Every structure is written in C-alpha cells, then in structure tokens.
Amino acid sequence: MQVFKAALKTFFRHPIYLAIYIVWLSCMGIFMGMSVNDVPSEEYIERPNVAVINRDGGELSEGLAAFVAENSVPVQVDDTERALQDAVMQERAHYIVIIPEGFSADFAKAAASGTAMPEVQTVVSTQSASVTMMDNLVDEYLNVAKTYELALPDAGQAQVVERTDAAMAHSVDVSVVQVAEAAPVSNGFLLYLQFASYTILLSIAVCSAVVMSRFGREETRRRIGSSPIPQASVNLQIAAACFVIMLVCWAFVSALGLAVFGSKLAGVGADVIASGIVSLFCYSLFGLAFGFLIGQVTNSELLMNAVSNILGLIVSFLGGVWVSLDLVGEPVATIAKFTPTYYYNEALHAAFDSMGGGFTAEVLANLGIVCLFALAVFAVGMAISRLKVGRMVAWNVSSTKASLQSAA
C-alpha cells in the first residue's frame, strides 16, 4: 500500500486546498443557509406597499380603496404617468390599483344587465407571495360585491359595500399539526445542500486531480514502471486514495451541515435527511470523475484550479444553485438539463417535499442520472488515459529501436 500512502500524503501536503475548497466554501454555504428565515410558528403577515388611484369617487370604488388600504401598507402616488412610472421603477409601490372613472356606476349596470363586469387596472412592480395575495383579495372583493349586487337588486350601493366589507372581514384560524415525522425541511439546510454542490465539485475535483497529476508525471511513471509493483495495483491504490479523498470531503460537508442545522431538523423524517445526504454522495461521485478527467488532461495545478472554478461556476449556475431556473429564459432552462447539478437539485426538492419525501421514485431517478453523468465523465477520462499510455509505449518502443540501431 505504498502508492496509497504516498497519494494521501500528496493530498495532505496541500493544506491550502483543504482550507479554501473544503473549509471556506463550506462556511460560505453555512452563512448562506443561515441567512434564510424559515416560516415562523407565530402569526406572520407580510403586507406589500400598495397605491390606489381612484379616478371614480363612487361608493364602490371608495369601499374598495378602503379595503385595500386596510390590508396593505398604503402609499401615496400622484395620478400622473411619470409618477406612476417612478413608483414602479423605484419599487415604492409594489402593487398599484387604478380604478377608472365611472367604475361604480358601470359595475352596478353590468350586474343588473348580466353583461361583462368592468375591471380595475393593476400594475405590479415585483412578484411575491404578498403581491399575489393582494391581487387575489381585490378580485375576491369585487366578486363578493357582484354577488350582493345580484342578490339585492333594490339595495343601494352603500348597502352593497357595507355587506361586502362585513363578508370580507370574516377569517378562519388555521393551525399546522405535525403528524409523526412530517415536519418540512429547513430552507436553510436545503440552500446549504444546494450550495454544497459547488463546494463538493471544487474540493473533490481539485484535490483528486492534484494527486493523479503527481502520479501522471513522466518521471513518476518511469519510477513506478521500474518498480516490482504491478501497474494494476498502482492504479487501484491511486483510485482508492482518491475515493478516500472524496469520502473526507463529503463527510466533512455533510457533518458540518447537520451540526449547524440539526436543531432546525427536529421532526423531519430520518429518511428525508438521509436522502439529502445520499444525494450529495452521488454528486460527489461526479466530482471525483471530473477530477479524474482533469488529472488526465493536465499536470498544471494552476490550470486545474482555473478549469475547476470556471466549469464549477457554470455548472452551478445552470443547475439553479445561484439563480432559480424559474427566473431565466427557456433556452437556459433547456441547457440546464444537460448538467448533473440540475438533477441533483431536482432530487433535493423531490426528497424534501413535505407531502412525502425521502427515497421516492423521482429522487432515485434523478440520482441515477447524476451517476450516469459521473460514469460518462469517467469514461472520457479513461479514454484519455489509454491514449496517453499508448503514446508513451510507442515513444518507449521508438526510443528502444533508435538505441539498438545506434548501437548496431
């Protein structure tokens, strides 16, 4: 096991890689995960900034404006095109309701005649749950008002507004009951595991590539070739050392995440947590294969670090680590499906689904694709390795022939 020990010594002789790629990047993942606030157990209401431009002044429009102001943070915006544009671009108003002139009268006429109901104009400056909820509340208020207009055709609009306000004031208390181990996974832990794909890819790829590049140098190959150790045993020991390196990186990242976010995982099923850790292990296999490929292509540590960092950033971005794929265009989302990080993230979301996570069929299918990516990259690395060995053998044969001819 001399080659195995030498490979591990090579790994531990580069503490800078351990400090940067394993420790520092893991700490960055911790900081990102801790910056995410999970949904608190106490009552939590997020109110968007809403501006109401009432060009009507009727009773229904006044009632709608008062209802919107009561359920939001009211913002005053002038009724000019420039002021509305500034409010949207500066995000002073997340949601703007524009009630057109004659809205109240047209609303009552449409309800009485059965024609299409008039609509208010809305402007949204940002997409969020609170803005969507406010849009739903406006629609609900108008639907209730329409119901009372139809049910009370002889009633005045003031009475319709009064009944609508009373109906919209009703609420229902809702509580979340945890059944067995059915608590949702912490958003911080999920974000940490997502960022860990970048940490794992860089740490394993660079560290294993450095080890393999050391044994891939020509002088090292010649020294090993002159030793009594079979080449198959040498390759097996190097592979074992790289696998140990992968286990060290994976175990450190996993243990650190569980240690920091363990208190937030109370009530989460053990199979759900295990599925996340296993998903990270499968992605570690891709990192190992990627490091093997880089080690076959070059012996330059500078080039190894550059290639690993650049490709790591690209693959992580396409996989949805930095930016959600819902925010990018369709072409980018399509390209993302050709990266293993995409399927790793899909496996995490499927495993952490509160409606039934763990080792589901969807999780296993995504992890299988990640392993296929690792196998494909490893096969490319093996092809390059065989090509290099073939060239070296051809060079040795030609050198031997040249020596014999010169001797003759």
Coordinates of C-alpha atoms in Angstrom, one line a residue:
M1 CA 0.0 0.0 0.0
Q2 CA 3.0 2.3 -0.6
V3 CA 1.3 4.1 -3.5
F4 CA -1.9 4.5 -1.5
K5 CA 0.0 6.1 1.4
A6 CA 2.0 8.3 -1.0
A7 CA -1.2 9.5 -2.6
L8 CA -2.7 10.5 0.7
K9 CA 0.5 12.3 1.7
T10 CA 0.3 14.3 -1.5
F11 CA -3.3 15.2 -0.6
F12 CA -2.4 16.4 2.9
R13 CA 0.6 18.3 1.6
H14 CA -1.7 20.8 0.1
P15 CA -3.4 22.4 3.1
I16 CA -4.3 25.5 1.2
Y17 CA -6.7 23.4 -0.9
L18 CA -8.3 21.9 2.2
A19 CA -8.7 25.4 3.8
I20 CA -10.1 27.1 0.7
Y21 CA -12.2 24.5 -1.1
I22 CA -13.5 22.4 1.8
V23 CA -13.5 24.6 4.9
W24 CA -14.0 28.1 3.5
L25 CA -16.6 27.2 0.8
S26 CA -18.5 25.1 3.4
C27 CA -18.6 28.1 5.7
M28 CA -19.9 30.2 2.9
G29 CA -22.7 27.7 2.4
I30 CA -23.4 27.9 6.2
F31 CA -23.6 31.7 6.0
M32 CA -26.0 31.5 3.0
G33 CA -28.2 28.9 4.7
M34 CA -28.4 30.9 7.9
S35 CA -29.4 34.0 6.0
V36 CA -32.7 32.3 5.0
N37 CA -35.5 32.7 7.5
D38 CA -37.8 29.7 7.9
V39 CA -41.5 30.3 8.3
P40 CA -42.1 31.2 12.0
S41 CA -44.6 29.3 14.1
E42 CA -46.3 32.5 15.3
E43 CA -48.5 34.7 13.2
Y44 CA -46.7 36.4 10.4
I45 CA -48.3 38.8 7.9
E46 CA -46.4 40.4 5.1
R47 CA -48.1 43.5 3.7
P48 CA -47.0 45.0 0.4
N49 CA -46.8 48.7 -0.4
V50 CA -50.0 49.5 -2.4
A51 CA -51.1 52.6 -4.1
V52 CA -54.7 53.2 -5.1
I53 CA -55.5 55.7 -7.9
N54 CA -59.2 56.3 -7.6
R55 CA -60.5 58.2 -10.6
D56 CA -64.1 57.3 -9.9
G57 CA -65.1 58.5 -6.5
G58 CA -68.2 56.3 -6.3
E59 CA -69.3 54.4 -3.3
L60 CA -68.0 51.0 -4.5
S61 CA -64.6 52.4 -5.5
E62 CA -64.3 54.2 -2.1
G63 CA -65.1 50.9 -0.4
L64 CA -62.5 49.0 -2.5
A65 CA -59.9 51.7 -1.8
A66 CA -60.5 51.5 1.9
F67 CA -60.4 47.7 1.9
V68 CA -57.0 47.7 0.0
A69 CA -55.6 50.3 2.4
E70 CA -56.7 48.2 5.4
N71 CA -54.9 45.1 4.1
S72 CA -51.7 46.7 2.9
V73 CA -49.2 49.5 3.5
P74 CA -50.8 52.4 1.7
V75 CA -48.5 54.6 -0.4
Q76 CA -49.5 58.0 -1.9
V77 CA -48.7 58.3 -5.6
D78 CA -49.7 61.2 -7.8
D79 CA -52.1 60.3 -10.7
T80 CA -49.6 61.2 -13.4
E81 CA -47.9 58.9 -15.9
R82 CA -44.4 60.0 -14.7
A83 CA -45.3 59.5 -11.0
L84 CA -46.7 56.0 -11.7
Q85 CA -43.6 55.0 -13.7
D86 CA -41.3 56.3 -10.9
A87 CA -43.2 54.4 -8.3
V88 CA -43.0 51.2 -10.2
M89 CA -39.3 51.5 -11.2
Q90 CA -38.2 52.6 -7.7
E91 CA -40.5 49.9 -6.1
R92 CA -42.0 52.4 -3.8
A93 CA -45.3 50.8 -4.6
H94 CA -45.3 47.0 -5.1
Y95 CA -48.9 47.0 -6.3
I96 CA -50.9 49.8 -7.9
V97 CA -54.7 49.7 -8.3
I98 CA -56.2 52.1 -10.8
I99 CA -60.0 52.5 -10.6
P100 CA -61.2 54.1 -13.8
E101 CA -63.8 56.9 -14.0
G102 CA -67.4 55.7 -13.8
F103 CA -66.4 52.3 -12.4
S104 CA -69.1 52.2 -9.6
A105 CA -71.9 53.0 -12.0
D106 CA -70.7 50.7 -14.7
F107 CA -70.4 47.9 -12.1
A108 CA -74.0 48.3 -11.0
K109 CA -75.3 48.4 -14.6
A110 CA -73.3 45.3 -15.6
A111 CA -74.6 43.4 -12.7
A112 CA -78.2 44.3 -13.5
S113 CA -77.9 43.6 -17.2
G114 CA -75.8 40.5 -16.9
T115 CA -73.1 41.9 -19.2
A116 CA -69.3 41.7 -18.7
M117 CA -68.2 43.3 -15.4
P118 CA -65.8 46.3 -15.6
E119 CA -62.3 45.7 -14.4
V120 CA -59.8 47.7 -12.4
Q121 CA -56.3 48.2 -13.8
T122 CA -53.4 46.8 -11.8
V123 CA -49.6 47.4 -12.0
V124 CA -47.2 45.0 -10.3
S125 CA -43.6 46.0 -9.8
T126 CA -42.4 42.8 -8.2
Q127 CA -43.5 39.2 -7.9
S128 CA -44.0 38.0 -4.4
A129 CA -46.5 36.0 -2.3
S130 CA -47.8 39.1 -0.7
V131 CA -48.5 40.9 -4.0
T132 CA -50.2 37.8 -5.4
M133 CA -52.3 37.6 -2.2
M134 CA -53.3 41.3 -2.6
D135 CA -54.3 40.7 -6.2
N136 CA -56.5 37.8 -5.1
L137 CA -58.0 39.9 -2.4
V138 CA -59.0 42.6 -4.9
D139 CA -60.6 40.0 -7.2
E140 CA -62.4 38.4 -4.2
Y141 CA -63.8 41.8 -3.0
L142 CA -65.2 42.6 -6.4
N143 CA -66.7 39.0 -6.7
V144 CA -68.4 39.4 -3.4
A145 CA -69.7 42.8 -4.3
K146 CA -71.1 41.4 -7.6
T147 CA -72.9 38.6 -5.6
Y148 CA -74.6 41.2 -3.4
E149 CA -75.5 43.3 -6.4
L150 CA -77.2 40.3 -7.9
A151 CA -78.8 39.2 -4.6
L152 CA -80.0 42.7 -3.6
P153 CA -81.0 44.5 -6.9
D154 CA -83.1 47.1 -5.0
A155 CA -80.4 47.9 -2.4
G156 CA -78.2 50.9 -2.8
Q157 CA -74.5 50.7 -3.5
A158 CA -73.8 51.8 0.0
Q159 CA -75.5 48.8 1.4
V160 CA -73.7 46.5 -1.0
V161 CA -70.4 48.0 0.1
E162 CA -71.3 47.5 3.8
R163 CA -72.3 43.9 3.3
T164 CA -69.2 43.2 1.2
D165 CA -66.9 44.7 3.9
A166 CA -68.6 42.6 6.6
A167 CA -68.2 39.4 4.5
M168 CA -64.5 40.1 3.8
A169 CA -63.9 40.8 7.5
H170 CA -64.6 37.1 8.3
S171 CA -61.5 34.9 8.9
V172 CA -60.7 31.4 10.0
D173 CA -58.0 30.4 12.4
V174 CA -55.6 27.9 10.9
S175 CA -53.1 25.8 12.7
V176 CA -50.4 23.4 11.4
V177 CA -50.5 20.0 13.0
Q178 CA -47.4 17.9 12.7
V179 CA -48.1 14.2 12.2
A180 CA -45.3 11.9 13.2
E181 CA -42.1 12.8 11.3
A182 CA -43.7 15.1 8.8
A183 CA -42.1 18.5 9.6
P184 CA -40.8 20.3 6.5
V185 CA -37.1 20.6 6.0
S186 CA -35.4 23.9 6.9
N187 CA -35.0 26.2 4.0
G188 CA -31.5 27.0 5.3
F189 CA -30.5 23.3 5.2
L190 CA -31.9 23.0 1.7
L191 CA -29.9 26.1 0.5
Y192 CA -26.8 24.7 2.2
L193 CA -27.0 21.4 0.4
Q194 CA -27.6 23.2 -2.9
F195 CA -24.5 25.4 -2.4
A196 CA -22.6 22.2 -1.3
S197 CA -22.7 21.0 -4.9
Y198 CA -20.3 23.8 -5.8
T199 CA -18.2 23.1 -2.7
I200 CA -18.1 19.3 -3.4
L201 CA -17.3 19.7 -7.1
L202 CA -14.4 22.0 -6.5
S203 CA -12.9 20.4 -3.4
I204 CA -13.0 16.8 -4.8
A205 CA -12.1 17.7 -8.3
V206 CA -9.0 19.8 -7.4
C207 CA -7.7 17.6 -4.6
S208 CA -8.1 14.3 -6.6
A209 CA -6.7 15.9 -9.8
V210 CA -3.6 17.1 -7.9
V211 CA -3.0 13.5 -6.6
M212 CA -3.5 12.0 -10.1
S213 CA -1.3 14.6 -11.8
R214 CA 1.5 13.8 -9.4
F215 CA 1.4 10.1 -10.4
G216 CA 0.8 11.1 -14.1
R217 CA 4.1 12.8 -14.5
E218 CA 6.6 11.1 -16.8
E219 CA 9.4 10.8 -14.2
T220 CA 6.9 9.3 -11.7
R221 CA 5.6 6.9 -14.3
R222 CA 9.1 5.7 -15.1
R223 CA 10.0 5.2 -11.5
I224 CA 6.8 3.2 -10.8
G225 CA 7.4 1.2 -14.0
S226 CA 10.8 0.2 -12.9
S227 CA 9.4 -1.0 -9.5
P228 CA 8.1 -4.5 -8.9
I229 CA 4.6 -3.2 -8.2
P230 CA 2.2 -4.3 -10.9
Q231 CA 0.6 -1.4 -12.8
A232 CA -2.9 -2.7 -12.0
S233 CA -2.1 -2.5 -8.3
V234 CA -0.7 1.1 -8.7
N235 CA -3.9 2.2 -10.4
L236 CA -6.1 0.5 -7.8
Q237 CA -4.2 2.2 -4.9
I238 CA -4.4 5.6 -6.6
A239 CA -8.2 5.1 -7.1
A240 CA -8.6 4.0 -3.5
A241 CA -6.8 7.1 -2.3
C242 CA -9.0 9.4 -4.5
F243 CA -12.1 7.7 -3.2
V244 CA -10.9 8.3 0.4
I245 CA -10.4 12.0 -0.5
M246 CA -13.9 12.0 -1.8
L247 CA -15.3 10.5 1.4
V248 CA -13.4 13.0 3.5
C249 CA -14.8 16.0 1.6
W250 CA -18.4 14.5 1.5
A251 CA -18.3 13.6 5.2
F252 CA -17.0 17.0 6.3
V253 CA -19.6 18.9 4.3
S254 CA -22.4 16.7 5.5
A255 CA -21.4 16.6 9.1
L256 CA -21.0 20.4 9.2
G257 CA -24.4 20.9 7.7
L258 CA -26.0 18.5 10.2
A259 CA -24.2 20.1 13.1
V260 CA -25.3 23.7 12.2
F261 CA -28.8 23.0 11.0
G262 CA -29.5 20.0 13.2
S263 CA -31.7 22.0 15.6
K264 CA -33.9 23.1 12.7
L265 CA -34.4 19.5 11.5
A266 CA -36.4 18.4 14.6
G267 CA -39.4 16.4 13.5
V268 CA -38.0 15.7 10.0
G269 CA -38.1 12.1 9.0
A270 CA -34.7 10.3 9.1
D271 CA -35.3 9.0 5.5
V272 CA -35.8 12.6 4.3
I273 CA -32.5 13.7 5.8
A274 CA -30.7 10.6 4.6
S275 CA -31.9 11.2 1.1
G276 CA -30.3 14.6 1.1
I277 CA -27.0 13.2 2.3
V278 CA -27.1 10.4 -0.2
S279 CA -27.9 12.9 -3.0
L280 CA -24.7 14.8 -2.0
F281 CA -22.8 11.5 -2.1
C282 CA -24.0 10.8 -5.6
Y283 CA -22.9 14.2 -6.7
S284 CA -19.5 13.6 -5.0
L285 CA -19.0 10.7 -7.5
F286 CA -19.4 13.2 -10.3
G287 CA -16.8 15.5 -8.6
L288 CA -14.5 12.5 -8.4
A289 CA -14.9 11.6 -12.1
F290 CA -14.5 15.3 -13.0
G291 CA -11.2 15.4 -11.0
F292 CA -10.0 12.2 -12.7
L293 CA -10.7 13.8 -16.1
I294 CA -8.8 17.0 -15.3
G295 CA -5.9 15.0 -13.9
Q296 CA -5.6 13.1 -17.2
V297 CA -5.7 16.3 -19.3
T298 CA -3.1 18.4 -17.5
N299 CA -0.5 18.3 -14.7
S300 CA -0.5 22.0 -14.1
E301 CA -2.1 22.9 -10.7
L302 CA -2.8 26.5 -12.0
L303 CA -4.8 25.1 -14.9
M304 CA -6.6 22.6 -12.7
N305 CA -7.8 25.3 -10.4
A306 CA -8.8 27.6 -13.2
V307 CA -10.8 24.8 -15.1
S308 CA -12.4 23.6 -11.9
N309 CA -13.5 27.0 -10.8
I310 CA -14.8 28.2 -14.2
L311 CA -16.7 25.0 -15.0
G312 CA -17.9 24.7 -11.4
L313 CA -19.4 28.2 -11.6
I314 CA -21.0 27.4 -15.0
V315 CA -22.5 24.1 -13.9
S316 CA -23.7 25.5 -10.6
F317 CA -25.4 28.4 -12.4
L318 CA -27.1 26.2 -14.9
G319 CA -28.1 23.8 -12.2
G320 CA -30.0 26.5 -10.3
V321 CA -27.6 26.9 -7.4
W322 CA -27.1 30.7 -7.8
V323 CA -30.4 31.7 -9.5
S324 CA -33.6 29.8 -9.7
L325 CA -34.3 28.4 -13.1
D326 CA -37.8 29.9 -13.0
L327 CA -36.1 33.4 -13.4
V328 CA -34.1 32.5 -16.5
G329 CA -35.2 32.1 -20.1
E330 CA -36.4 28.9 -21.6
P331 CA -33.2 28.3 -23.6
V332 CA -31.1 28.4 -20.4
A333 CA -33.5 26.1 -18.6
T334 CA -33.2 23.7 -21.5
I335 CA -29.4 23.8 -21.5
A336 CA -29.5 23.2 -17.7
K337 CA -31.0 19.7 -18.2
F338 CA -27.6 18.7 -19.7
T339 CA -25.8 19.3 -16.4
P340 CA -25.7 16.9 -13.4
T341 CA -26.3 19.8 -11.0
Y342 CA -29.8 20.3 -12.4
Y343 CA -30.8 16.7 -11.5
Y344 CA -29.0 16.9 -8.1
N345 CA -31.2 19.9 -7.2
E346 CA -34.3 18.2 -8.6
A347 CA -33.5 15.2 -6.3
L348 CA -33.2 17.5 -3.3
H349 CA -36.5 19.2 -4.0
A350 CA -38.2 15.9 -4.6
A351 CA -36.7 14.4 -1.4
F352 CA -37.6 17.4 0.8
D353 CA -41.2 17.7 -0.5
S354 CA -43.4 18.0 2.7
M355 CA -46.1 15.9 1.0
G356 CA -43.9 12.8 1.1
G357 CA -40.2 12.9 0.6
G358 CA -37.4 10.5 1.2
F359 CA -36.2 7.9 -1.3
T360 CA -39.1 8.3 -3.7
A361 CA -39.0 7.1 -7.3
E362 CA -38.4 10.6 -8.6
V363 CA -35.4 11.0 -6.2
L364 CA -33.9 7.8 -7.3
A365 CA -34.4 8.6 -11.0
N366 CA -32.6 11.9 -10.6
L367 CA -29.8 10.4 -8.6
G368 CA -29.4 7.7 -11.3
I369 CA -28.9 10.4 -13.9
V370 CA -26.3 12.1 -11.7
C371 CA -24.4 8.8 -11.5
L372 CA -24.7 8.3 -15.3
F373 CA -23.1 11.7 -15.7
A374 CA -20.2 10.6 -13.4
L375 CA -19.8 7.4 -15.4
A376 CA -19.7 9.3 -18.7
V377 CA -17.1 11.7 -17.5
F378 CA -15.0 8.9 -16.0
A379 CA -15.2 7.0 -19.4
V380 CA -13.8 10.1 -21.2
G381 CA -11.0 10.3 -18.6
M382 CA -10.2 6.6 -19.2
A383 CA -10.1 7.1 -22.9
I384 CA -7.6 10.0 -22.5
S385 CA -5.6 7.9 -20.0
R386 CA -5.4 5.0 -22.5
L387 CA -4.3 7.4 -25.3
K388 CA -1.5 8.8 -23.1
V389 CA -0.3 5.3 -22.1
G390 CA -0.4 4.3 -25.8
R391 CA 1.7 7.3 -26.8
M392 CA 4.2 6.6 -24.0
V393 CA 4.5 2.9 -25.0
A394 CA 5.0 4.0 -28.7
W395 CA 7.6 6.5 -27.6
N396 CA 9.4 3.9 -25.5
V397 CA 9.4 1.4 -28.4
S398 CA 10.7 4.0 -30.8
S399 CA 13.4 5.1 -28.3
T400 CA 14.5 1.4 -27.9
K401 CA 14.7 0.9 -31.6
A402 CA 16.7 4.0 -32.1
S403 CA 19.1 2.9 -29.3
L404 CA 19.5 -0.5 -30.8
Q405 CA 20.1 0.9 -34.3
S406 CA 22.7 3.4 -32.9
A407 CA 24.4 0.5 -31.0
A408 CA 24.4 -1.6 -34.1

